[in-house]
Amino acid sequence: AQSVTQPDIHITVSEGASLELRCNYSYGATPYLFWYVQSPGQGLQLLLKYFSGDTLVQGIKGFEAEFKRSQSSFNLRKPSVHWSDAAEYFCAVGAQGGSTLGRLYFGRGTQLTVWP
Amino acid sequence: DSGVTQTPKHLITATGQRVTLRCSPRSGDLSVYWYQQSLDQGLQFLIQYYNGEERAKGNILERFSAQQFPDLHSELNLSSLELGDSALYFCASSVEHRENEQFFGPGTRLTVL
C-alpha cells in the first residue's frame, strides 16, 4: 500500500538559512510525487511535482526537490528561506495508473517556523 | 487562488445533524475529489467523481455521501454527525487525463459540538 512519511513534525530555521524537508514514500512502482504548502486558513498549494525524467525538479517560490529512487525519498529544499515561507508542508504520492489513479496519499506534514 | 471554490468556509453544528458542503471545480475540470484533514488521521482521500459519476472511493464513512451535478459542482453530505467528524474538508479538481495534478480549494472547516 502507498504511504508517505515525513519524519520531522516541526522544523525551525532562521531567515536566510537553507532548508531541507524530508519525505520518504512507500509505493510498488514509480510514483508521482508532490509537495504542497498550506498556510494558515488557506488551502493546499502545489509547490512542485515529479512525474518522470530529471530527478531534480524546480517549483514555485524558489523550492526544488530531488527524487532518489534508491532511498525512496523526495526531499524538498530551498537555499535561502524567507519569513513568508512559514507554513505547513505536505509531501504526497499518487499512482501512475490502476485503481488508485487520482488518489493522493499525504504525509502528516512538517510545520516550518522561520525566525527573523 | 486555485480557481476551486468551496462553501461555506466555516460550519458549526451539533451531533446528530446533517450538513452539505459544496464545491465548484476550476472551469473545464471534470474530476472532483474530496479529502478530509483531521488531527487524528491527517489528510485522507474520501471520494472522486468524474463528469457526474463516482470513480473512486477511499476511507469514506457510510454516513457520508457525495454527488456531482451536471454543471460539475459537487456536494459532500455528512449525516448523523459525531464529534470526530470535526475536520477541514477539502475539495480538489483536475483536468481530464491529469488526475494526479489536483488543485485544491480553501476548504470548509466543520466543527461538531
PDB file of N, CA and C in Angstrom, chain B residues 18-95:
ATOM      1  N   ARG B  18     -27.122  16.957  10.093  1.00  0.00           N
ATOM      2  CA  ARG B  18     -26.674  16.686   8.724  1.00  0.00           C
ATOM      3  C   ARG B  18     -26.256  18.008   8.086  1.00  0.00           C
ATOM      4  N   VAL B  19     -25.158  17.980   7.335  1.00  0.00           N
ATOM      5  CA  VAL B  19     -24.702  19.183   6.651  1.00  0.00           C
ATOM      6  C   VAL B  19     -24.326  18.846   5.218  1.00  0.00           C
ATOM      7  N   THR B  20     -24.289  19.885   4.401  1.00  0.00           N
ATOM      8  CA  THR B  20     -23.881  19.743   2.999  1.00  0.00           C
ATOM      9  C   THR B  20     -22.784  20.741   2.705  1.00  0.00           C
ATOM     10  N   LEU B  21     -21.690  20.223   2.179  1.00  0.00           N
ATOM     11  CA  LEU B  21     -20.574  21.058   1.770  1.00  0.00           C
ATOM     12  C   LEU B  21     -20.572  21.131   0.252  1.00  0.00           C
ATOM     13  N   ARG B  22     -20.270  22.305  -0.260  1.00  0.00           N
ATOM     14  CA  ARG B  22     -20.363  22.499  -1.688  1.00  0.00           C
ATOM     15  C   ARG B  22     -19.014  22.867  -2.286  1.00  0.00           C
ATOM     16  N   CYS B  23     -18.791  22.396  -3.513  1.00  0.00           N
ATOM     17  CA  CYS B  23     -17.527  22.640  -4.206  1.00  0.00           C
ATOM     18  C   CYS B  23     -17.792  22.948  -5.665  1.00  0.00           C
ATOM     19  N   SER B  24     -17.153  23.990  -6.165  1.00  0.00           N
ATOM     20  CA  SER B  24     -17.182  24.274  -7.596  1.00  0.00           C
ATOM     21  C   SER B  24     -15.777  24.117  -8.141  1.00  0.00           C
ATOM     22  N   PRO B  25     -15.574  23.201  -9.077  1.00  0.00           N
ATOM     23  CA  PRO B  25     -14.224  22.966  -9.606  1.00  0.00           C
ATOM     24  C   PRO B  25     -13.771  24.117 -10.505  1.00  0.00           C
ATOM     25  N   ARG B  26     -12.511  24.056 -10.905  1.00  0.00           N
ATOM     26  CA  ARG B  26     -11.992  25.010 -11.873  1.00  0.00           C
ATOM     27  C   ARG B  26     -12.753  24.830 -13.184  1.00  0.00           C
ATOM     28  N   SER B  27     -12.858  25.904 -13.914  1.00  0.00           N
ATOM     29  CA  SER B  27     -13.540  25.839 -15.194  1.00  0.00           C
ATOM     30  C   SER B  27     -12.864  24.803 -16.088  1.00  0.00           C
ATOM     31  N   GLY B  28     -13.660  23.882 -16.603  1.00  0.00           N
ATOM     32  CA  GLY B  28     -13.143  22.869 -17.507  1.00  0.00           C
ATOM     33  C   GLY B  28     -12.703  21.577 -16.841  1.00  0.00           C
ATOM     34  N   ASP B  29     -12.545  21.582 -15.528  1.00  0.00           N
ATOM     35  CA  ASP B  29     -12.129  20.356 -14.843  1.00  0.00           C
ATOM     36  C   ASP B  29     -13.323  19.432 -14.671  1.00  0.00           C
ATOM     37  N   LEU B  30     -13.148  18.178 -15.058  1.00  0.00           N
ATOM     38  CA  LEU B  30     -14.235  17.217 -14.971  1.00  0.00           C
ATOM     39  C   LEU B  30     -14.205  16.391 -13.690  1.00  0.00           C
ATOM     40  N   SER B  31     -13.025  16.300 -13.088  1.00  0.00           N
ATOM     41  CA  SER B  31     -12.872  15.476 -11.882  1.00  0.00           C
ATOM     42  C   SER B  31     -12.895  16.324 -10.629  1.00  0.00           C
ATOM     43  N   VAL B  32     -13.596  15.810  -9.629  1.00  0.00           N
ATOM     44  CA  VAL B  32     -13.650  16.445  -8.318  1.00  0.00           C
ATOM     45  C   VAL B  32     -13.276  15.402  -7.268  1.00  0.00           C
ATOM     46  N   TYR B  33     -12.483  15.822  -6.314  1.00  0.00           N
ATOM     47  CA  TYR B  33     -12.024  14.940  -5.246  1.00  0.00           C
ATOM     48  C   TYR B  33     -12.375  15.584  -3.908  1.00  0.00           C
ATOM     49  N   TRP B  34     -12.693  14.768  -2.931  1.00  0.00           N
ATOM     50  CA  TRP B  34     -12.913  15.245  -1.576  1.00  0.00           C
ATOM     51  C   TRP B  34     -11.893  14.604  -0.638  1.00  0.00           C
ATOM     52  N   TYR B  35     -11.328  15.446   0.227  1.00  0.00           N
ATOM     53  CA  TYR B  35     -10.369  14.999   1.225  1.00  0.00           C
ATOM     54  C   TYR B  35     -10.800  15.518   2.592  1.00  0.00           C
ATOM     55  N   GLN B  36     -10.439  14.772   3.603  1.00  0.00           N
ATOM     56  CA  GLN B  36     -10.692  15.189   4.978  1.00  0.00           C
ATOM     57  C   GLN B  36      -9.346  15.376   5.673  1.00  0.00           C
ATOM     58  N   GLN B  37      -9.187  16.508   6.366  1.00  0.00           N
ATOM     59  CA  GLN B  37      -7.967  16.740   7.127  1.00  0.00           C
ATOM     60  C   GLN B  37      -8.332  16.848   8.605  1.00  0.00           C
ATOM     61  N   SER B  38      -7.919  15.866   9.376  1.00  0.00           N
ATOM     62  CA  SER B  38      -8.191  15.871  10.806  1.00  0.00           C
ATOM     63  C   SER B  38      -6.900  15.681  11.570  1.00  0.00           C
ATOM     64  N   LEU B  39      -6.937  16.037  12.847  1.00  0.00           N
ATOM     65  CA  LEU B  39      -5.740  15.881  13.672  1.00  0.00           C
ATOM     66  C   LEU B  39      -5.374  14.414  13.823  1.00  0.00           C
ATOM     67  N   ASP B  40      -6.402  13.563  13.909  1.00  0.00           N
ATOM     68  CA  ASP B  40      -6.148  12.128  14.115  1.00  0.00           C
ATOM     69  C   ASP B  40      -5.580  11.445  12.878  1.00  0.00           C
ATOM     70  N   GLN B  41      -6.206  11.718  11.749  1.00  0.00           N
ATOM     71  CA  GLN B  41      -5.914  10.934  10.544  1.00  0.00           C
ATOM     72  C   GLN B  41      -5.094  11.672   9.507  1.00  0.00           C
ATOM     73  N   GLY B  42      -4.850  12.958   9.716  1.00  0.00           N
ATOM     74  CA  GLY B  42      -4.157  13.720   8.693  1.00  0.00           C
ATOM     75  C   GLY B  42      -5.057  13.949   7.496  1.00  0.00           C
ATOM     76  N   LEU B  43      -4.448  14.066   6.325  1.00  0.00           N
ATOM     77  CA  LEU B  43      -5.180  14.322   5.085  1.00  0.00           C
ATOM     78  C   LEU B  43      -5.522  12.994   4.428  1.00  0.00           C
ATOM     79  N   GLN B  44      -6.814  12.726   4.291  1.00  0.00           N
ATOM     80  CA  GLN B  44      -7.234  11.447   3.727  1.00  0.00           C
ATOM     81  C   GLN B  44      -8.174  11.658   2.560  1.00  0.00           C
ATOM     82  N   PHE B  45      -7.959  10.857   1.537  1.00  0.00           N
ATOM     83  CA  PHE B  45      -8.833  10.859   0.365  1.00  0.00           C
ATOM     84  C   PHE B  45     -10.172  10.240   0.736  1.00  0.00           C
ATOM     85  N   LEU B  46     -11.263  10.892   0.336  1.00  0.00           N
ATOM     86  CA  LEU B  46     -12.585  10.363   0.609  1.00  0.00           C
ATOM     87  C   LEU B  46     -13.210   9.753  -0.636  1.00  0.00           C
ATOM     88  N   ILE B  47     -13.320  10.556  -1.699  1.00  0.00           N
ATOM     89  CA  ILE B  47     -14.065  10.095  -2.864  1.00  0.00           C
ATOM     90  C   ILE B  47     -13.718  10.959  -4.070  1.00  0.00           C
ATOM     91  N   GLN B  48     -13.860  10.359  -5.255  1.00  0.00           N
ATOM     92  CA  GLN B  48     -13.632  11.060  -6.511  1.00  0.00           C
ATOM     93  C   GLN B  48     -14.830  10.911  -7.417  1.00  0.00           C
ATOM     94  N   TYR B  49     -15.178  11.990  -8.089  1.00  0.00           N
ATOM     95  CA  TYR B  49     -16.195  11.968  -9.130  1.00  0.00           C
ATOM     96  C   TYR B  49     -15.597  12.454 -10.430  1.00  0.00           C
ATOM     97  N   TYR B  50     -16.060  11.857 -11.500  1.00  0.00           N
ATOM     98  CA  TYR B  50     -15.630  12.276 -12.828  1.00  0.00           C
ATOM     99  C   TYR B  50     -16.874  12.467 -13.685  1.00  0.00           C
ATOM    100  N   ASN B  51     -17.102  13.672 -14.103  1.00  0.00           N
ATOM    101  CA  ASN B  51     -18.200  14.008 -15.005  1.00  0.00           C
ATOM    102  C   ASN B  51     -19.534  13.412 -14.526  1.00  0.00           C
ATOM    103  N   GLY B  52     -19.759  13.515 -13.253  1.00  0.00           N
ATOM    104  CA  GLY B  52     -21.037  13.087 -12.690  1.00  0.00           C
ATOM    105  C   GLY B  52     -21.066  11.665 -12.153  1.00  0.00           C
ATOM    106  N   GLU B  53     -20.017  10.904 -12.436  1.00  0.00           N
ATOM    107  CA  GLU B  53     -20.010   9.507 -11.994  1.00  0.00           C
ATOM    108  C   GLU B  53     -18.965   9.305 -10.896  1.00  0.00           C
ATOM    109  N   GLU B  54     -19.306   8.473  -9.926  1.00  0.00           N
ATOM    110  CA  GLU B  54     -18.338   8.122  -8.899  1.00  0.00           C
ATOM    111  C   GLU B  54     -17.226   7.290  -9.520  1.00  0.00           C
ATOM    112  N   ARG B  55     -15.981   7.662  -9.255  1.00  0.00           N
ATOM    113  CA  ARG B  55     -14.878   6.941  -9.880  1.00  0.00           C
ATOM    114  C   ARG B  55     -14.048   6.167  -8.875  1.00  0.00           C
ATOM    115  N   ALA B  56     -13.850   6.711  -7.708  1.00  0.00           N
ATOM    116  CA  ALA B  56     -13.025   6.029  -6.704  1.00  0.00           C
ATOM    117  C   ALA B  56     -13.503   6.412  -5.318  1.00  0.00           C
ATOM    118  N   LYS B  57     -13.364   5.461  -4.418  1.00  0.00           N
ATOM    119  CA  LYS B  57     -13.785   5.673  -3.045  1.00  0.00           C
ATOM    120  C   LYS B  57     -12.625   5.367  -2.115  1.00  0.00           C
ATOM    121  N   GLY B  58     -12.437   6.209  -1.138  1.00  0.00           N
ATOM    122  CA  GLY B  58     -11.389   5.969  -0.153  1.00  0.00           C
ATOM    123  C   GLY B  58     -12.009   5.624   1.180  1.00  0.00           C
ATOM    124  N   ASN B  59     -11.468   6.189   2.227  1.00  0.00           N
ATOM    125  CA  ASN B  59     -11.950   5.897   3.585  1.00  0.00           C
ATOM    126  C   ASN B  59     -13.163   6.750   3.930  1.00  0.00           C
ATOM    127  N   ILE B  60     -14.195   6.640   3.165  1.00  0.00           N
ATOM    128  CA  ILE B  60     -15.387   7.443   3.400  1.00  0.00           C
ATOM    129  C   ILE B  60     -16.405   6.634   4.187  1.00  0.00           C
ATOM    130  N   LEU B  61     -16.904   7.242   5.261  1.00  0.00           N
ATOM    131  CA  LEU B  61     -17.860   6.573   6.112  1.00  0.00           C
ATOM    132  C   LEU B  61     -19.199   6.416   5.384  1.00  0.00           C
ATOM    133  N   GLU B  62     -19.965   5.436   5.805  1.00  0.00           N
ATOM    134  CA  GLU B  62     -21.283   5.218   5.192  1.00  0.00           C
ATOM    135  C   GLU B  62     -22.220   6.382   5.462  1.00  0.00           C
ATOM    136  N   ARG B  63     -21.974   7.115   6.540  1.00  0.00           N
ATOM    137  CA  ARG B  63     -22.797   8.294   6.874  1.00  0.00           C
ATOM    138  C   ARG B  63     -22.516   9.464   5.923  1.00  0.00           C
ATOM    139  N   PHE B  64     -21.463   9.337   5.140  1.00  0.00           N
ATOM    140  CA  PHE B  64     -21.084  10.401   4.214  1.00  0.00           C
ATOM    141  C   PHE B  64     -21.453   9.979   2.797  1.00  0.00           C
ATOM    142  N   SER B  65     -21.862  10.928   1.999  1.00  0.00           N
ATOM    143  CA  SER B  65     -22.124  10.648   0.592  1.00  0.00           C
ATOM    144  C   SER B  65     -21.801  11.892  -0.211  1.00  0.00           C
ATOM    145  N   ALA B  66     -21.631  11.691  -1.489  1.00  0.00           N
ATOM    146  CA  ALA B  66     -21.312  12.822  -2.347  1.00  0.00           C
ATOM    147  C   ALA B  66     -22.006  12.650  -3.680  1.00  0.00           C
ATOM    148  N   GLN B  67     -22.069  13.715  -4.427  1.00  0.00           N
ATOM    149  CA  GLN B  67     -22.556  13.645  -5.796  1.00  0.00           C
ATOM    150  C   GLN B  67     -21.957  14.794  -6.596  1.00  0.00           C
ATOM    151  N   GLN B  68     -21.958  14.608  -7.894  1.00  0.00           N
ATOM    152  CA  GLN B  68     -21.500  15.653  -8.801  1.00  0.00           C
ATOM    153  C   GLN B  68     -22.625  15.912  -9.784  1.00  0.00           C
ATOM    154  N   PHE B  69     -22.948  17.159  -9.946  1.00  0.00           N
ATOM    155  CA  PHE B  69     -24.105  17.561 -10.735  1.00  0.00           C
ATOM    156  C   PHE B  69     -23.717  17.839 -12.185  1.00  0.00           C
ATOM    157  N   PRO B  70     -24.711  17.962 -13.068  1.00  0.00           N
ATOM    158  CA  PRO B  70     -24.406  18.220 -14.487  1.00  0.00           C
ATOM    159  C   PRO B  70     -23.553  19.460 -14.731  1.00  0.00           C
ATOM    160  N   ASP B  71     -23.671  20.450 -13.860  1.00  0.00           N
ATOM    161  CA  ASP B  71     -22.815  21.626 -14.055  1.00  0.00           C
ATOM    162  C   ASP B  71     -21.424  21.423 -13.439  1.00  0.00           C
ATOM    163  N   LEU B  72     -21.160  20.223 -12.970  1.00  0.00           N
ATOM    164  CA  LEU B  72     -19.882  19.727 -12.434  1.00  0.00           C
ATOM    165  C   LEU B  72     -19.590  20.154 -11.000  1.00  0.00           C
ATOM    166  N   HIS B  73     -20.445  20.959 -10.388  1.00  0.00           N
ATOM    167  CA  HIS B  73     -20.200  21.222  -8.980  1.00  0.00           C
ATOM    168  C   HIS B  73     -20.518  19.960  -8.192  1.00  0.00           C
ATOM    169  N   SER B  74     -19.955  19.884  -7.007  1.00  0.00           N
ATOM    170  CA  SER B  74     -20.111  18.674  -6.204  1.00  0.00           C
ATOM    171  C   SER B  74     -20.560  19.049  -4.797  1.00  0.00           C
ATOM    172  N   GLU B  75     -21.239  18.141  -4.182  1.00  0.00           N
ATOM    173  CA  GLU B  75     -21.655  18.311  -2.799  1.00  0.00           C
ATOM    174  C   GLU B  75     -21.259  17.085  -1.991  1.00  0.00           C
ATOM    175  N   LEU B  76     -20.800  17.338  -0.791  1.00  0.00           N
ATOM    176  CA  LEU B  76     -20.473  16.269   0.153  1.00  0.00           C
ATOM    177  C   LEU B  76     -21.472  16.368   1.288  1.00  0.00           C
ATOM    178  N   ASN B  77     -22.224  15.314   1.488  1.00  0.00           N
ATOM    179  CA  ASN B  77     -23.245  15.282   2.524  1.00  0.00           C
ATOM    180  C   ASN B  77     -22.757  14.450   3.701  1.00  0.00           C
ATOM    181  N   LEU B  78     -22.818  15.035   4.870  1.00  0.00           N
ATOM    182  CA  LEU B  78     -22.376  14.356   6.084  1.00  0.00           C
ATOM    183  C   LEU B  78     -23.574  14.279   7.022  1.00  0.00           C
ATOM    184  N   SER B  79     -23.927  13.076   7.433  1.00  0.00           N
ATOM    185  CA  SER B  79     -25.116  12.926   8.274  1.00  0.00           C
ATOM    186  C   SER B  79     -24.775  12.243   9.588  1.00  0.00           C
ATOM    187  N   SER B  80     -25.739  12.299  10.495  1.00  0.00           N
ATOM    188  CA  SER B  80     -25.564  11.720  11.848  1.00  0.00           C
ATOM    189  C   SER B  80     -24.202  12.097  12.405  1.00  0.00           C
ATOM    190  N   LEU B  81     -23.933  13.376  12.384  1.00  0.00           N
ATOM    191  CA  LEU B  81     -22.594  13.855  12.706  1.00  0.00           C
ATOM    192  C   LEU B  81     -22.162  13.504  14.116  1.00  0.00           C
ATOM    193  N   GLU B  82     -20.881  13.192  14.222  1.00  0.00           N
ATOM    194  CA  GLU B  82     -20.261  12.871  15.503  1.00  0.00           C
ATOM    195  C   GLU B  82     -19.146  13.878  15.756  1.00  0.00           C
ATOM    196  N   LEU B  83     -18.737  13.947  17.014  1.00  0.00           N
ATOM    197  CA  LEU B  83     -17.668  14.881  17.372  1.00  0.00           C
ATOM    198  C   LEU B  83     -16.424  14.651  16.517  1.00  0.00           C
ATOM    199  N   GLY B  84     -16.146  13.398  16.235  1.00  0.00           N
ATOM    200  CA  GLY B  84     -14.954  13.044  15.472  1.00  0.00           C
ATOM    201  C   GLY B  84     -14.988  13.443  14.015  1.00  0.00           C
ATOM    202  N   ASP B  85     -16.136  13.916  13.561  1.00  0.00           N
ATOM    203  CA  ASP B  85     -16.226  14.381  12.170  1.00  0.00           C
ATOM    204  C   ASP B  85     -15.715  15.803  12.022  1.00  0.00           C
ATOM    205  N   SER B  86     -15.431  16.458  13.121  1.00  0.00           N
ATOM    206  CA  SER B  86     -14.869  17.803  13.064  1.00  0.00           C
ATOM    207  C   SER B  86     -13.539  17.740  12.324  1.00  0.00           C
ATOM    208  N   ALA B  87     -13.421  18.526  11.283  1.00  0.00           N
ATOM    209  CA  ALA B  87     -12.237  18.459  10.426  1.00  0.00           C
ATOM    210  C   ALA B  87     -12.324  19.560   9.389  1.00  0.00           C
ATOM    211  N   LEU B  88     -11.256  19.659   8.615  1.00  0.00           N
ATOM    212  CA  LEU B  88     -11.235  20.540   7.451  1.00  0.00           C
ATOM    213  C   LEU B  88     -11.479  19.657   6.230  1.00  0.00           C
ATOM    214  N   TYR B  89     -12.463  19.999   5.448  1.00  0.00           N
ATOM    215  CA  TYR B  89     -12.811  19.209   4.276  1.00  0.00           C
ATOM    216  C   TYR B  89     -12.407  19.979   3.030  1.00  0.00           C
ATOM    217  N   PHE B  90     -11.537  19.348   2.262  1.00  0.00           N
ATOM    218  CA  PHE B  90     -11.044  19.962   1.033  1.00  0.00           C
ATOM    219  C   PHE B  90     -11.681  19.321  -0.189  1.00  0.00           C
ATOM    220  N   CYS B  91     -11.904  20.161  -1.162  1.00  0.00           N
ATOM    221  CA  CYS B  91     -12.280  19.713  -2.483  1.00  0.00           C
ATOM    222  C   CYS B  91     -11.122  20.051  -3.418  1.00  0.00           C
ATOM    223  N   ALA B  92     -10.891  19.194  -4.386  1.00  0.00           N
ATOM    224  CA  ALA B  92      -9.862  19.455  -5.393  1.00  0.00           C
ATOM    225  C   ALA B  92     -10.445  19.097  -6.754  1.00  0.00           C
ATOM    226  N   SER B  93      -9.846  19.631  -7.801  1.00  0.00           N
ATOM    227  CA  SER B  93     -10.281  19.262  -9.140  1.00  0.00           C
ATOM    228  C   SER B  93      -9.071  19.090 -10.048  1.00  0.00           C
ATOM    229  N   SER B  94      -9.285  18.397 -11.141  1.00  0.00           N
ATOM    230  CA  SER B  94      -8.206  18.171 -12.102  1.00  0.00           C
ATOM    231  C   SER B  94      -8.806  18.077 -13.497  1.00  0.00           C
ATOM    232  N   VAL B  95      -7.942  18.307 -14.477  1.00  0.00           N
ATOM    233  CA  VAL B  95      -8.382  18.163 -15.862  1.00  0.00           C
ATOM    234  C   VAL B  95      -8.353  16.687 -16.237  1.00  0.00           C
TER     235      VAL B  95
END
